[in-house]
Coordinates of C-alpha atoms and ligand atoms in Angstrom, one line a residue:
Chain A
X1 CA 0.0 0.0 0.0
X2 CA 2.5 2.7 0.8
X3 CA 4.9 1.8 -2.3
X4 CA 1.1 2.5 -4.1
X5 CA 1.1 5.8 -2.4
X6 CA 4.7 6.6 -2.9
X7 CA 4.1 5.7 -6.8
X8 CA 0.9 8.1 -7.4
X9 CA 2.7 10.9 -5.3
X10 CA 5.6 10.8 -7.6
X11 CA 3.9 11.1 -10.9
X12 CA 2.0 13.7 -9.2
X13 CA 5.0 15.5 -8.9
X14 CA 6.6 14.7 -12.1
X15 CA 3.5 15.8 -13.9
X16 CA 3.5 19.3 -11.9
X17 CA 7.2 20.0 -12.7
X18 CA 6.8 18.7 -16.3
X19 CA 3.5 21.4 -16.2
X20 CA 5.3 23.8 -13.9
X21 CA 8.1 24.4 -16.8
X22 CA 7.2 26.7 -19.6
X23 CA 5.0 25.8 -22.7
X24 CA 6.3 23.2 -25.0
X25 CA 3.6 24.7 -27.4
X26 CA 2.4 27.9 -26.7
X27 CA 6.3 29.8 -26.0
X28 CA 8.9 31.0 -28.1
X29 CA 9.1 28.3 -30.4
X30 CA 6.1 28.7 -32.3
X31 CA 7.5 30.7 -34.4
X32 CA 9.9 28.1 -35.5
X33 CA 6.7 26.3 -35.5
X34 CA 4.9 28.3 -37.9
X35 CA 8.0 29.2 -40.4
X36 CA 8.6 25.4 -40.5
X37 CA 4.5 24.4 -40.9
X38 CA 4.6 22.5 -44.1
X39 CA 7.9 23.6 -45.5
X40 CA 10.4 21.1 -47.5
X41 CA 12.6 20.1 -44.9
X42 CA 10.1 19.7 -41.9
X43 CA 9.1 16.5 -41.3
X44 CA 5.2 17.9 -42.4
X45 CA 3.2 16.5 -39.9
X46 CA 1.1 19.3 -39.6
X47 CA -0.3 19.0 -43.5
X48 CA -0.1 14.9 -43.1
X49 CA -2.1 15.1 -39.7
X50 CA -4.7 17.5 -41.7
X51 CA -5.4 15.2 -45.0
X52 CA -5.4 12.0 -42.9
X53 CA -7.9 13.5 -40.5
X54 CA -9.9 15.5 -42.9
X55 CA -10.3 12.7 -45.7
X56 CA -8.7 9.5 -44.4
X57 CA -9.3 8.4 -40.7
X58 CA -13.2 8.3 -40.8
X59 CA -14.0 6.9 -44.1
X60 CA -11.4 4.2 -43.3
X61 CA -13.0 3.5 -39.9
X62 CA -16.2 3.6 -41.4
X63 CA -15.6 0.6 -44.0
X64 CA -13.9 -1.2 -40.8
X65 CA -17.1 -1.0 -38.4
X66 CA -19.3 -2.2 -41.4
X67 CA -17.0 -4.6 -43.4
X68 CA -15.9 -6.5 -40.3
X69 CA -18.9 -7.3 -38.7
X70 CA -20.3 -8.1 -42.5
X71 CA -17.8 -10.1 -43.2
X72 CA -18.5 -12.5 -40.4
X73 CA -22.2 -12.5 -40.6
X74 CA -21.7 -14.1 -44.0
X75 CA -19.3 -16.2 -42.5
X76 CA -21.8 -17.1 -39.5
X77 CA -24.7 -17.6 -42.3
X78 CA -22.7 -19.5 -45.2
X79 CA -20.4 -21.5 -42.7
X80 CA -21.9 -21.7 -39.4
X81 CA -20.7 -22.4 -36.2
X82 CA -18.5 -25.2 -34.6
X83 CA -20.5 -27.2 -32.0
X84 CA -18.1 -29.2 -29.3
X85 CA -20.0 -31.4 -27.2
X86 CA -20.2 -30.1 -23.3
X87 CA -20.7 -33.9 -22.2
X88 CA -17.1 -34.9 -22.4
X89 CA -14.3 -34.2 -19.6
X90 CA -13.3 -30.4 -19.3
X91 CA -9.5 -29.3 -19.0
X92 CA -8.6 -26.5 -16.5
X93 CA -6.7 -24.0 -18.4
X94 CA -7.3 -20.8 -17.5
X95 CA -6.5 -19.2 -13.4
X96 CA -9.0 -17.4 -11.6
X97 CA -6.5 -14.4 -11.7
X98 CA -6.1 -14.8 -15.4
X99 CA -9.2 -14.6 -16.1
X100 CA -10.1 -11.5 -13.6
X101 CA -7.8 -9.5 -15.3
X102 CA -8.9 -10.8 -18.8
X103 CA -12.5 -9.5 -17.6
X104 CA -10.6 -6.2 -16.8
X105 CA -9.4 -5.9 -20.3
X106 CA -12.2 -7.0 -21.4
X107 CA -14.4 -3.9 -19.8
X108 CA -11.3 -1.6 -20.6
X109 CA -12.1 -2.4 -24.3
X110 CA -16.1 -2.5 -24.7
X111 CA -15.2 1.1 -22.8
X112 CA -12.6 2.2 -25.1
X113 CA -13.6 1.4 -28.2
X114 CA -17.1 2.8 -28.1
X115 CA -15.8 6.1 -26.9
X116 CA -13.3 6.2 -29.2
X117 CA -15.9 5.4 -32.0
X118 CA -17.8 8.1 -30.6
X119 CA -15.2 11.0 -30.9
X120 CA -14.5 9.8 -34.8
X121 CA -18.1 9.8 -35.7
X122 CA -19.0 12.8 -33.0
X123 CA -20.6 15.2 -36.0
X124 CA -23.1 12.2 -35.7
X125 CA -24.0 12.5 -32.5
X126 CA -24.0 16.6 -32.4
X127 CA -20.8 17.0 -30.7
X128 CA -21.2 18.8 -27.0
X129 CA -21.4 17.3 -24.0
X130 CA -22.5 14.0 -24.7
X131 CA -19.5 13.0 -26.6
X132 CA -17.4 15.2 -24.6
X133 CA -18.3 12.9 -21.6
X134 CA -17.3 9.9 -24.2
X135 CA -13.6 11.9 -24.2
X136 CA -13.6 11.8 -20.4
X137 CA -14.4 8.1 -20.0
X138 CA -12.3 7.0 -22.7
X139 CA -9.5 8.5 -20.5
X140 CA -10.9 6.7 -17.2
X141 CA -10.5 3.3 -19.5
X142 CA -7.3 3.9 -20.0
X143 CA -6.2 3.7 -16.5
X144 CA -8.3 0.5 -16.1
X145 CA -6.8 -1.1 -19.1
X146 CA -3.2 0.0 -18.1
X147 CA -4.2 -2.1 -14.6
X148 CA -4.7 -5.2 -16.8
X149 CA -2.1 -4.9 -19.7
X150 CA 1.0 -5.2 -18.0
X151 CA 0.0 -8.9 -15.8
X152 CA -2.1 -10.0 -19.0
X153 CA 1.4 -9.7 -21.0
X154 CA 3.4 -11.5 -18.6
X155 CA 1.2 -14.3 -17.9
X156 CA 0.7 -15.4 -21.8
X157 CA 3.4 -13.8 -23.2
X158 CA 5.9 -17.5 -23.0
X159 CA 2.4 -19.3 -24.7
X160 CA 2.3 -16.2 -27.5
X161 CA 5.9 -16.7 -29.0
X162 CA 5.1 -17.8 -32.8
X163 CA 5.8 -21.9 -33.5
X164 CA 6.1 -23.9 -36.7
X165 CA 2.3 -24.3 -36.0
X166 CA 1.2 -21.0 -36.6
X167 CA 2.6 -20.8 -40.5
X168 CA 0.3 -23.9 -41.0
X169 CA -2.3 -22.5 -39.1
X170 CA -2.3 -19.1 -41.1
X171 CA -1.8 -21.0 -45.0
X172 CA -5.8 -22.9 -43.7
X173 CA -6.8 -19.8 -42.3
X174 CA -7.5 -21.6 -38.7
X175 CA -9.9 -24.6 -40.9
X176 CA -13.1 -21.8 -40.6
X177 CA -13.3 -21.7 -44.4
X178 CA -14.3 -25.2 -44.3
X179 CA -17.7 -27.0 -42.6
X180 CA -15.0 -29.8 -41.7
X181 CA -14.0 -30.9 -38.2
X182 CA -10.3 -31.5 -38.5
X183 CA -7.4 -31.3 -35.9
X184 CA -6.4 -27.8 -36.0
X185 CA -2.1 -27.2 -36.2
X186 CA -2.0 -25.0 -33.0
X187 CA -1.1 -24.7 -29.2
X188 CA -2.8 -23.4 -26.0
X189 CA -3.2 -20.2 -28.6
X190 CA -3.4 -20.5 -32.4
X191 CA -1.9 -18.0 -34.2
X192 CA -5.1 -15.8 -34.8
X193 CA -5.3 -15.0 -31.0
X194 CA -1.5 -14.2 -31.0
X195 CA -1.6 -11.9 -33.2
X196 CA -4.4 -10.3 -31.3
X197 CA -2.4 -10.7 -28.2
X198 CA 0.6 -8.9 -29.7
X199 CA -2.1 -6.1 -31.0
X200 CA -4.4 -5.9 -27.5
X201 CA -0.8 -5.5 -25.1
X202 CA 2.1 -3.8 -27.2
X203 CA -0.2 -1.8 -29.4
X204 CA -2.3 -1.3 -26.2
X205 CA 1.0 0.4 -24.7
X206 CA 1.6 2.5 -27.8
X207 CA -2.7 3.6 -27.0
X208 CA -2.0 4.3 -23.6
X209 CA 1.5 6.0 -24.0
X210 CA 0.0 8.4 -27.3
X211 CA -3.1 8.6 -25.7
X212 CA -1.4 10.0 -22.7
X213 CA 0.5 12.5 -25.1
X214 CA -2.7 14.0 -26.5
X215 CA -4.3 14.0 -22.8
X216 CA -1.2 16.1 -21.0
X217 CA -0.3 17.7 -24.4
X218 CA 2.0 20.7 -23.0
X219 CA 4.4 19.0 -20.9
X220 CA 8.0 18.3 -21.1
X221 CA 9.5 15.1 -20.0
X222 CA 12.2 15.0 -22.5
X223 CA 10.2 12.5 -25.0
X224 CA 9.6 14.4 -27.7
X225 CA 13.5 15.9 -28.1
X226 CA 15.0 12.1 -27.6
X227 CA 12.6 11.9 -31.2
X228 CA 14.0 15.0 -32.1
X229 CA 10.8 16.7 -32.5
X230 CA 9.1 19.6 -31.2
X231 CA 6.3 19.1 -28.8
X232 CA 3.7 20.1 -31.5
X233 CA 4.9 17.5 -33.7
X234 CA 5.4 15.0 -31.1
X235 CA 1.0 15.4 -30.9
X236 CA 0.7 15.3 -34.0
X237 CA 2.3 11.9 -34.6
X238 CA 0.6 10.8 -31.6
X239 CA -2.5 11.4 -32.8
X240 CA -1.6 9.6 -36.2
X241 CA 0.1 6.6 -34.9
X242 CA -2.9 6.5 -32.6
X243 CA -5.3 6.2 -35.0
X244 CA -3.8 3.7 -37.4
X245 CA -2.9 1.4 -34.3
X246 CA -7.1 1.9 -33.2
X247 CA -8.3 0.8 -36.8
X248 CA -6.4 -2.6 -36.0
X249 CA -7.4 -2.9 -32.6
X250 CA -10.9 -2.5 -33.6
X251 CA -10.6 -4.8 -36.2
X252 CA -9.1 -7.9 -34.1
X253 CA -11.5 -6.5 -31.0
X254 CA -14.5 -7.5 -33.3
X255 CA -12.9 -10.6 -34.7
X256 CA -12.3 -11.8 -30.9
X257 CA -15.5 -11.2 -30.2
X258 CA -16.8 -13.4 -33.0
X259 CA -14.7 -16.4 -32.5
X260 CA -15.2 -16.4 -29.0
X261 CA -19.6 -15.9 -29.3
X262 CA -20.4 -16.8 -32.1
X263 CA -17.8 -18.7 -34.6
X264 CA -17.4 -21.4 -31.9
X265 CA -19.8 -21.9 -29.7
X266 CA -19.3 -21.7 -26.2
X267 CA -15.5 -20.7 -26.5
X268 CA -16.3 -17.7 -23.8
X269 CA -17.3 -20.5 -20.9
X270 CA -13.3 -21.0 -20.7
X271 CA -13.0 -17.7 -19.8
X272 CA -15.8 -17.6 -16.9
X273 CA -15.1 -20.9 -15.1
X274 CA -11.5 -21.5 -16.8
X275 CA -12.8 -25.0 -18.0
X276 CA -12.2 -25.7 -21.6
X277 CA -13.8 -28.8 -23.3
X278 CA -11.8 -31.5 -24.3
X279 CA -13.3 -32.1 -27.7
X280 CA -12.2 -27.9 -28.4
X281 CA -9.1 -28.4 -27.4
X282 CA -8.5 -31.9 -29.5
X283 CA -9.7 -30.5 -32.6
X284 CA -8.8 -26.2 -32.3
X285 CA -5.5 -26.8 -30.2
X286 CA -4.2 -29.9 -31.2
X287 CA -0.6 -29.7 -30.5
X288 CA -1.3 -28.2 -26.9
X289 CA -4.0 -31.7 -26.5
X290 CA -1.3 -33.6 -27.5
X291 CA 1.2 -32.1 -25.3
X292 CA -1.3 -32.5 -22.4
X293 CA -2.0 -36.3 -23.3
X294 CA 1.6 -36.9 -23.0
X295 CA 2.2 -35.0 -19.9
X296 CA -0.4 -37.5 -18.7
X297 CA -2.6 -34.3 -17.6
X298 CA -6.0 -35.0 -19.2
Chain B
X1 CA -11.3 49.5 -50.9
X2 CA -13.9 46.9 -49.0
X3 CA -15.4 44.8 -51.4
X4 CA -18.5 42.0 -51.0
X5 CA -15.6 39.3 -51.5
X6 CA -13.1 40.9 -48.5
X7 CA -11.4 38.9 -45.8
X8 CA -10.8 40.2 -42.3
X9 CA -6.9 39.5 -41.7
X10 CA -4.5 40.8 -38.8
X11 CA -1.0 41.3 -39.6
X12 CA 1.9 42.5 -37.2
X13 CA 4.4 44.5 -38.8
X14 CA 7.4 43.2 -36.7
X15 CA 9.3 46.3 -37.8
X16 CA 7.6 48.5 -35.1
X17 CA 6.4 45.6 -32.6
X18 CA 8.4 47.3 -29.4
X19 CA 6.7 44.1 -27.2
X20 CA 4.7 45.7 -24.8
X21 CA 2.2 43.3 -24.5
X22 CA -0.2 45.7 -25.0
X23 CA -2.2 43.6 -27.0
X24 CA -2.1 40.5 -25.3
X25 CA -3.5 42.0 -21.8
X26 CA -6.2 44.5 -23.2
X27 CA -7.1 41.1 -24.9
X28 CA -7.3 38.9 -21.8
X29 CA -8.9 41.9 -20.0
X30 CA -11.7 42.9 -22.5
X31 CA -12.4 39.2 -22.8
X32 CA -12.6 37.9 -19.1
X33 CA -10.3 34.8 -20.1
X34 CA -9.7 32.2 -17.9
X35 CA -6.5 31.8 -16.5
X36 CA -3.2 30.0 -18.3
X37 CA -5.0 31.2 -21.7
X38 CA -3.7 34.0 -24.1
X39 CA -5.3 34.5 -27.5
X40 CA -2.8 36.5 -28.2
X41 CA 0.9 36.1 -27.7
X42 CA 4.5 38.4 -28.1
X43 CA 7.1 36.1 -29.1
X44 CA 10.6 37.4 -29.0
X45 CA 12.9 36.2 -30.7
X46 CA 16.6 36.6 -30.3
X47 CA 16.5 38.3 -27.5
X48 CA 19.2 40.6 -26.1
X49 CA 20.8 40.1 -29.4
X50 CA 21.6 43.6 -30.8
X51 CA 20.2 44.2 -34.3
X52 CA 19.1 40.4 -34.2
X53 CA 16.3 40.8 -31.8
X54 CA 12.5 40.9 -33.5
X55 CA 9.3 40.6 -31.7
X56 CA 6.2 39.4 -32.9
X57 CA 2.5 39.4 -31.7
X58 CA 0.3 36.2 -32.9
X59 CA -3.2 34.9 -32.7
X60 CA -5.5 33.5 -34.3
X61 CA -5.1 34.3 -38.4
X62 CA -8.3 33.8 -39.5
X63 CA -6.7 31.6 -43.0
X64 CA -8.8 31.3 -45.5
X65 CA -8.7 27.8 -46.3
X66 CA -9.1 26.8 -41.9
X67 CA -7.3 23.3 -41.7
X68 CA -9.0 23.5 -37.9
X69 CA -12.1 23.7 -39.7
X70 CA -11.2 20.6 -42.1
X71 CA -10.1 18.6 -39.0
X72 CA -12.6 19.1 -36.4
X73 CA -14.3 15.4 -35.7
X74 CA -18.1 17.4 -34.5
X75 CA -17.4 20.1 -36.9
X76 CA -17.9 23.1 -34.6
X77 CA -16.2 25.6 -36.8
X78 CA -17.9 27.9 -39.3
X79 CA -16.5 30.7 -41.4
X80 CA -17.8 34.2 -41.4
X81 CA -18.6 36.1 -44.9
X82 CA -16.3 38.9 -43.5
X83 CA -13.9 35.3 -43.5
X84 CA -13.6 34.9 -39.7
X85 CA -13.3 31.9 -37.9
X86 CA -15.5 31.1 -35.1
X87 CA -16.2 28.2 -33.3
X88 CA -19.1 26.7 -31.5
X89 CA -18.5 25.7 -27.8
X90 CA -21.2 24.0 -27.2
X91 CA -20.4 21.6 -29.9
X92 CA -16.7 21.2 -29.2
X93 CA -15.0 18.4 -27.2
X94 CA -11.8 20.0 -26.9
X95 CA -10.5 17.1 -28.7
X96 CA -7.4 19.2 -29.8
X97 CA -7.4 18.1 -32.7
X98 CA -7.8 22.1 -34.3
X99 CA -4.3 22.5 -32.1
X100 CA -2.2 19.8 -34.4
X101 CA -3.8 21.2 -37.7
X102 CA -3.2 24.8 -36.8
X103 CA 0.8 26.0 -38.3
X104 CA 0.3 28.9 -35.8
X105 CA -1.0 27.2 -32.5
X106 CA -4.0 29.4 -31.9
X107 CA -6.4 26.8 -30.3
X108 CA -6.2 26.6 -26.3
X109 CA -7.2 24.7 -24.2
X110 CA -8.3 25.6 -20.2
X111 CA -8.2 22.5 -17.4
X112 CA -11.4 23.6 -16.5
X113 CA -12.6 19.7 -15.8
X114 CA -12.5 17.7 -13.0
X115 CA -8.7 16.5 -12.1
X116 CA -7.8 19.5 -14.5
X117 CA -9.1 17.4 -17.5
X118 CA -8.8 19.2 -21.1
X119 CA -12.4 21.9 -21.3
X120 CA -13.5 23.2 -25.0
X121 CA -11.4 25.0 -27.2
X122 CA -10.7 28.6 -26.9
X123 CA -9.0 31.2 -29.6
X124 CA -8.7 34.4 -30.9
X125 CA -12.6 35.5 -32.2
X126 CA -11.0 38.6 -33.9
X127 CA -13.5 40.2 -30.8
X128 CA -16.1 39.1 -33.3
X129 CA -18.2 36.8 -30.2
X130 CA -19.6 33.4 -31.6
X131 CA -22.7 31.6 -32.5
X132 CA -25.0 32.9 -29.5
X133 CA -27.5 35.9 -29.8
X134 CA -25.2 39.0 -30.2
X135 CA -24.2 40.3 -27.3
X136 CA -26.1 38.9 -25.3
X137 CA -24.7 37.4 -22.0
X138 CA -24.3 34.2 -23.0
X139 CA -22.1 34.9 -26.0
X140 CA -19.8 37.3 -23.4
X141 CA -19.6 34.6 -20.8
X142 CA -18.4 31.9 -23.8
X143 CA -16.4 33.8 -26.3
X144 CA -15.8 37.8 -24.6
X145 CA -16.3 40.8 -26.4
X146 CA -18.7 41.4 -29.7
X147 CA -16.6 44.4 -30.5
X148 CA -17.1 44.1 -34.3
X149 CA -21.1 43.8 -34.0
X150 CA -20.7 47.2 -31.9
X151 CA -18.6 48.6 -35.0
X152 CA -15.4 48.8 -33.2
X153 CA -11.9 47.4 -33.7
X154 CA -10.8 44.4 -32.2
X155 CA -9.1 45.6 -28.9
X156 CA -5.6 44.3 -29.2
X157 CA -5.1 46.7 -32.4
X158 CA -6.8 49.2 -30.6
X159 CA -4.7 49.7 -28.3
X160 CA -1.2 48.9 -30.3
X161 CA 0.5 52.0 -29.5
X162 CA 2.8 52.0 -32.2
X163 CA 0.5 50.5 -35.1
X164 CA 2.8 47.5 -35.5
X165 CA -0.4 45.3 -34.9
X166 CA -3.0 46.3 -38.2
X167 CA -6.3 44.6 -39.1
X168 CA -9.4 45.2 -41.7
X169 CA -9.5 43.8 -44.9
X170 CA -6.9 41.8 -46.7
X171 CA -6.2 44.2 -49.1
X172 CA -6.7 47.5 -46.9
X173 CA -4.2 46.0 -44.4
X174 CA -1.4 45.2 -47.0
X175 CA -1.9 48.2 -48.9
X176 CA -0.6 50.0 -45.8
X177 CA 2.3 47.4 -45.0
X178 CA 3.6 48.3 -49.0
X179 CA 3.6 52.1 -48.5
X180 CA 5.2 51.4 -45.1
X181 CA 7.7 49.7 -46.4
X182 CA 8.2 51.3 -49.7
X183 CA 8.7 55.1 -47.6
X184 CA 11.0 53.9 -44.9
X185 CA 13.6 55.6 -45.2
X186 CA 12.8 58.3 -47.6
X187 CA 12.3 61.1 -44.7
X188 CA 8.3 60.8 -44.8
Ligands
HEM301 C1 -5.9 0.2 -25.8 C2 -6.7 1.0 -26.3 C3 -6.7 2.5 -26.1 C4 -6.2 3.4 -25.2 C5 -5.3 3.0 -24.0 C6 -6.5 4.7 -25.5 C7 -6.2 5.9 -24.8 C8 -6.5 7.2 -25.1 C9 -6.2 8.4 -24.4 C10 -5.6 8.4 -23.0 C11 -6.6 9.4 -25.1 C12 -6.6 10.9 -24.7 C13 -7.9 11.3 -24.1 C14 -8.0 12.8 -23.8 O1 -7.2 13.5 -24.4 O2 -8.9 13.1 -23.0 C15 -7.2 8.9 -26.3 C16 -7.7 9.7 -27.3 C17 -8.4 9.2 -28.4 N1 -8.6 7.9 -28.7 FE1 -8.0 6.3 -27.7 N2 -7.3 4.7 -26.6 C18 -7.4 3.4 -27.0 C19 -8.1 2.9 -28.1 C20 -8.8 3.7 -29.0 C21 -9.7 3.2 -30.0 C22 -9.9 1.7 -30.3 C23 -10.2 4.2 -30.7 C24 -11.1 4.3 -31.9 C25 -11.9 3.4 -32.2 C26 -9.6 5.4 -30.1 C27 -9.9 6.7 -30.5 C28 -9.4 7.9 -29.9 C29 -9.6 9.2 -30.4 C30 -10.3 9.6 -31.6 C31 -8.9 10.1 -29.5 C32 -8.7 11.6 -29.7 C33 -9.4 12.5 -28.9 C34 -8.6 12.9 -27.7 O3 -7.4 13.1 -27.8 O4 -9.2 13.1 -26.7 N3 -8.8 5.1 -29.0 N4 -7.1 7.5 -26.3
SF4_302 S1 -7.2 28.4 -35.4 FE1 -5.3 28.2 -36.6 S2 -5.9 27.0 -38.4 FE2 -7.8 27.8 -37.5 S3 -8.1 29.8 -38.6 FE3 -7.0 30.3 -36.7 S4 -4.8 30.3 -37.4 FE4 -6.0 29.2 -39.0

């Protein structure tokens, strides 16, 4: 508890001083700012952060919220679901504390991506205080998802690594372009869920540390000279990066959700009780079933 | 020389700028603005440097093509016919996304919120209010001074004591910066 209160007193105080010192923004660098807006050799991220914003980001997240969720709703309809029978033995694979924190990522997310959805399309939804308050809890998610990111990396991060299985895995797409039930090339993860691992935790640290930019905007910890840019620009690419990394995140965010409701059925229980069954595990995680069977664990 | 088509511009001859700050506090003063935000700014550059050092005053400057305008998610800015920008508070989420498109970092933003979160977007309204009824309180309280609806000059040229700071129409104000220019020196 006091190491807790000894670490929120010391941001406290390295925000004031990084606040306390003069503007980053607003001092006698903007004119360097302004001669060097948009001029040959600036790095022209005010112009790029303009055209991406103005013509770019929302059409782009616009084809992403509808194509997606199309996509797999024709899936859902042509394909179907996979059924594994909930009669045989289940297999323990997921901690209580694993999935507590998965449940706090989980929240994190259904927070932040809505409110982020909400400032992009805000002209929809008439701007003002209603999707200012979306801003504000958006910000409150982050400190909830920064709670669960760093334990959710360490404890999967040794199953995550990419194996042999996860080339095969990738060239059949995972077997869902195919009604048949056939052993699966993967381990306790297939490759589909690393890659939204590496996406939900590093790219979730790239959201929270440009997301943090863009909330404390005039400060100056020294981060945007070690890039060797001004503090203007430093936004600016914040902004940008954060964007781009936002379109993928919500892309693998829906994806997750449909494997785990509706592509297989059931696959959530695992993470509620930590009991997966048998028959899911034999057929979508065969090289981990094996592994198990060998260890003499099932 | 005002035409139907004319733009309202500032410009700040840096020639006679003697920084001081004239400008920038009638400014904050005529428009009640909260603390830690300046619409208007003197930047010096060079300073101490003898025949180096320059000062300039800068605010908002009203472009004519706004890339604020272009970037604002809720679209809370609207353009003048006299060509000045203004922006809807009630509408904005002081994203600060009008602060990364600006090349002359006009947009501001008070900690107003709880735990000092980011408030709405302030600038420079060229004293020209905003959306609410003119002059009535509610457009004093958000945006200061209607100055322009009252037929007066905005205040920070005003009361620029040396003229460095001019505004009016486009071509008005650099029809005075060319004959400024093009008599110094000849004794006038
Ligand atoms: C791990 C995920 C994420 C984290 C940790 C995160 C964090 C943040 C933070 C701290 C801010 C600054 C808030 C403020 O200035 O008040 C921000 C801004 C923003 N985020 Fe995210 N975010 C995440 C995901 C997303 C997603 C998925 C979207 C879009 C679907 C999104 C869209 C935005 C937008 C548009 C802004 C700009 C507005 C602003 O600066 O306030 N974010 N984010
Ligand atoms: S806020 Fe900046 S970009 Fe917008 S009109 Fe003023 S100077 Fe131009």
């Amino acid at each position: 508890m006091k190491t807790i209160i000894v670490f929120i007193i010391t941001i406290l105080m390295l925000t004031s001083m990084a606040y306390a010192a003069e503007s980053m923004i607003w001092g006698n660098m903007l004119i360097g700012n302004i001669l060097s807006y948009g001029t040959k050799d600036s790095l022209n991220m005010g112009p790029l952060f303009t055209i991406l914003q103005s013509q770019y980001f929302r059409n782009i997240f616009l084809v992403i919220v509808i194509g997606v969720p199309a996509v797999f709703l024709m899936h859902y309809l042509v394909l179907g679901a996979r059924f594994f029978s909930h009669d045989g033995k289940k297999v323990y694979v997921f901690s209580l504390f694993n999935r507590l924190i998965h449940l706090l990522a989980a929240i994190s997310f259904l927070v932040l991506i809505p409110t982020g959805l909400m400032m992009i399309f805000g002209v929809y939804f008439g701007g003002g205080p209603l999707v200012m308050t979306a801003r504000h809890l958006h910000g409150l998610a982050t400190a909830l998802f920064f709670l669960a990111v760093i334990p959710m990396f360490f404890f999967w991060v040794a199953d995550m690594l990419p194996t042999v299985d996860d080339i095969k895995w990738i060239a059949i797409f995972g077997g869902y372009l195919s009604r048949k039930q056939s052993e699966v090339p993967a381990g306790k993860f297939n490759a589909g869920q690393k890659m939204w691992f590496w996406i939900a935790t590093l790219g979730g640290i790239v959201m929270i540390a440009t997301g943090a930019a863009m909330y404390f905007q005039d400060f100056n910890l020294g981060i945007a000279s070690a890039f060797g840019l001004s503090q203007i620009d430093l936004l600016r690419a914040s902004a940008i990066v954060h964007n781009i990394m936002a379109l993928l995140i919500t892309a693998l965010f829906i994806t997750h959700v449909y494997m785990s409701l509706f592509a297989v059925k059931g696959a959530i229980n695992s993470m509620i009780t930590g009991y997966k069954e048998e028959q899911e595990l034999k057929y979508l995680h065969s090289s981990f079933y094996r592994k198990l069977k060998a260890q003499n664990k099932i | 020389m005002s035409s139907e088509t004319s733009r309202m511009k500032f410009m700040c001859d840096s020639s006679r700028c003697i920084q001081c700050f004239a400008c920038s506090v009638a400014c904050a003063e005529a428009h009640d603005l909260p603390v830690g935000i300046s619409r208007r700014k003197v930047v010096t550059l060079h300073e101490g440097v003898e025949g180096k050092e320059v000062s300039v005053s800068i605010a908002c400057m009203h472009c004519s093509d706004p890339p604020c305008a272009k970037v604002c998610p809720v679209d809370c800015f609207y353009i003048r016919e006299d060509g000045i920008v203004l922006h809807d508070k009630k509408k904005c989420i002081g994203c600060g996304y009008c602060l990364y498109a600006c090349p002359f970092g006009a947009p501001q933003f008070p900690r107003d919120g709880a735990f000092g979160m980011r408030g709405v977007m302030d600038k420079c309204t060229m004293c020209a209010g905003g959306p609410e009824k003119t002059n009535s309180a509610e457009e004093r309280r958000f945006y200061g001074q209607n100055r322009i609806a009252e037929g007066k000059v905005p205040i920070c040229a005003a009361v620029c004591a040396t003229n460095a700071l001019l505004v009016g129409d486009a071509e008005d104000v650099s029809a005075i910066y060319r004959k400024r220019t093009s008599s110094r020196g000849k004794g006038e």
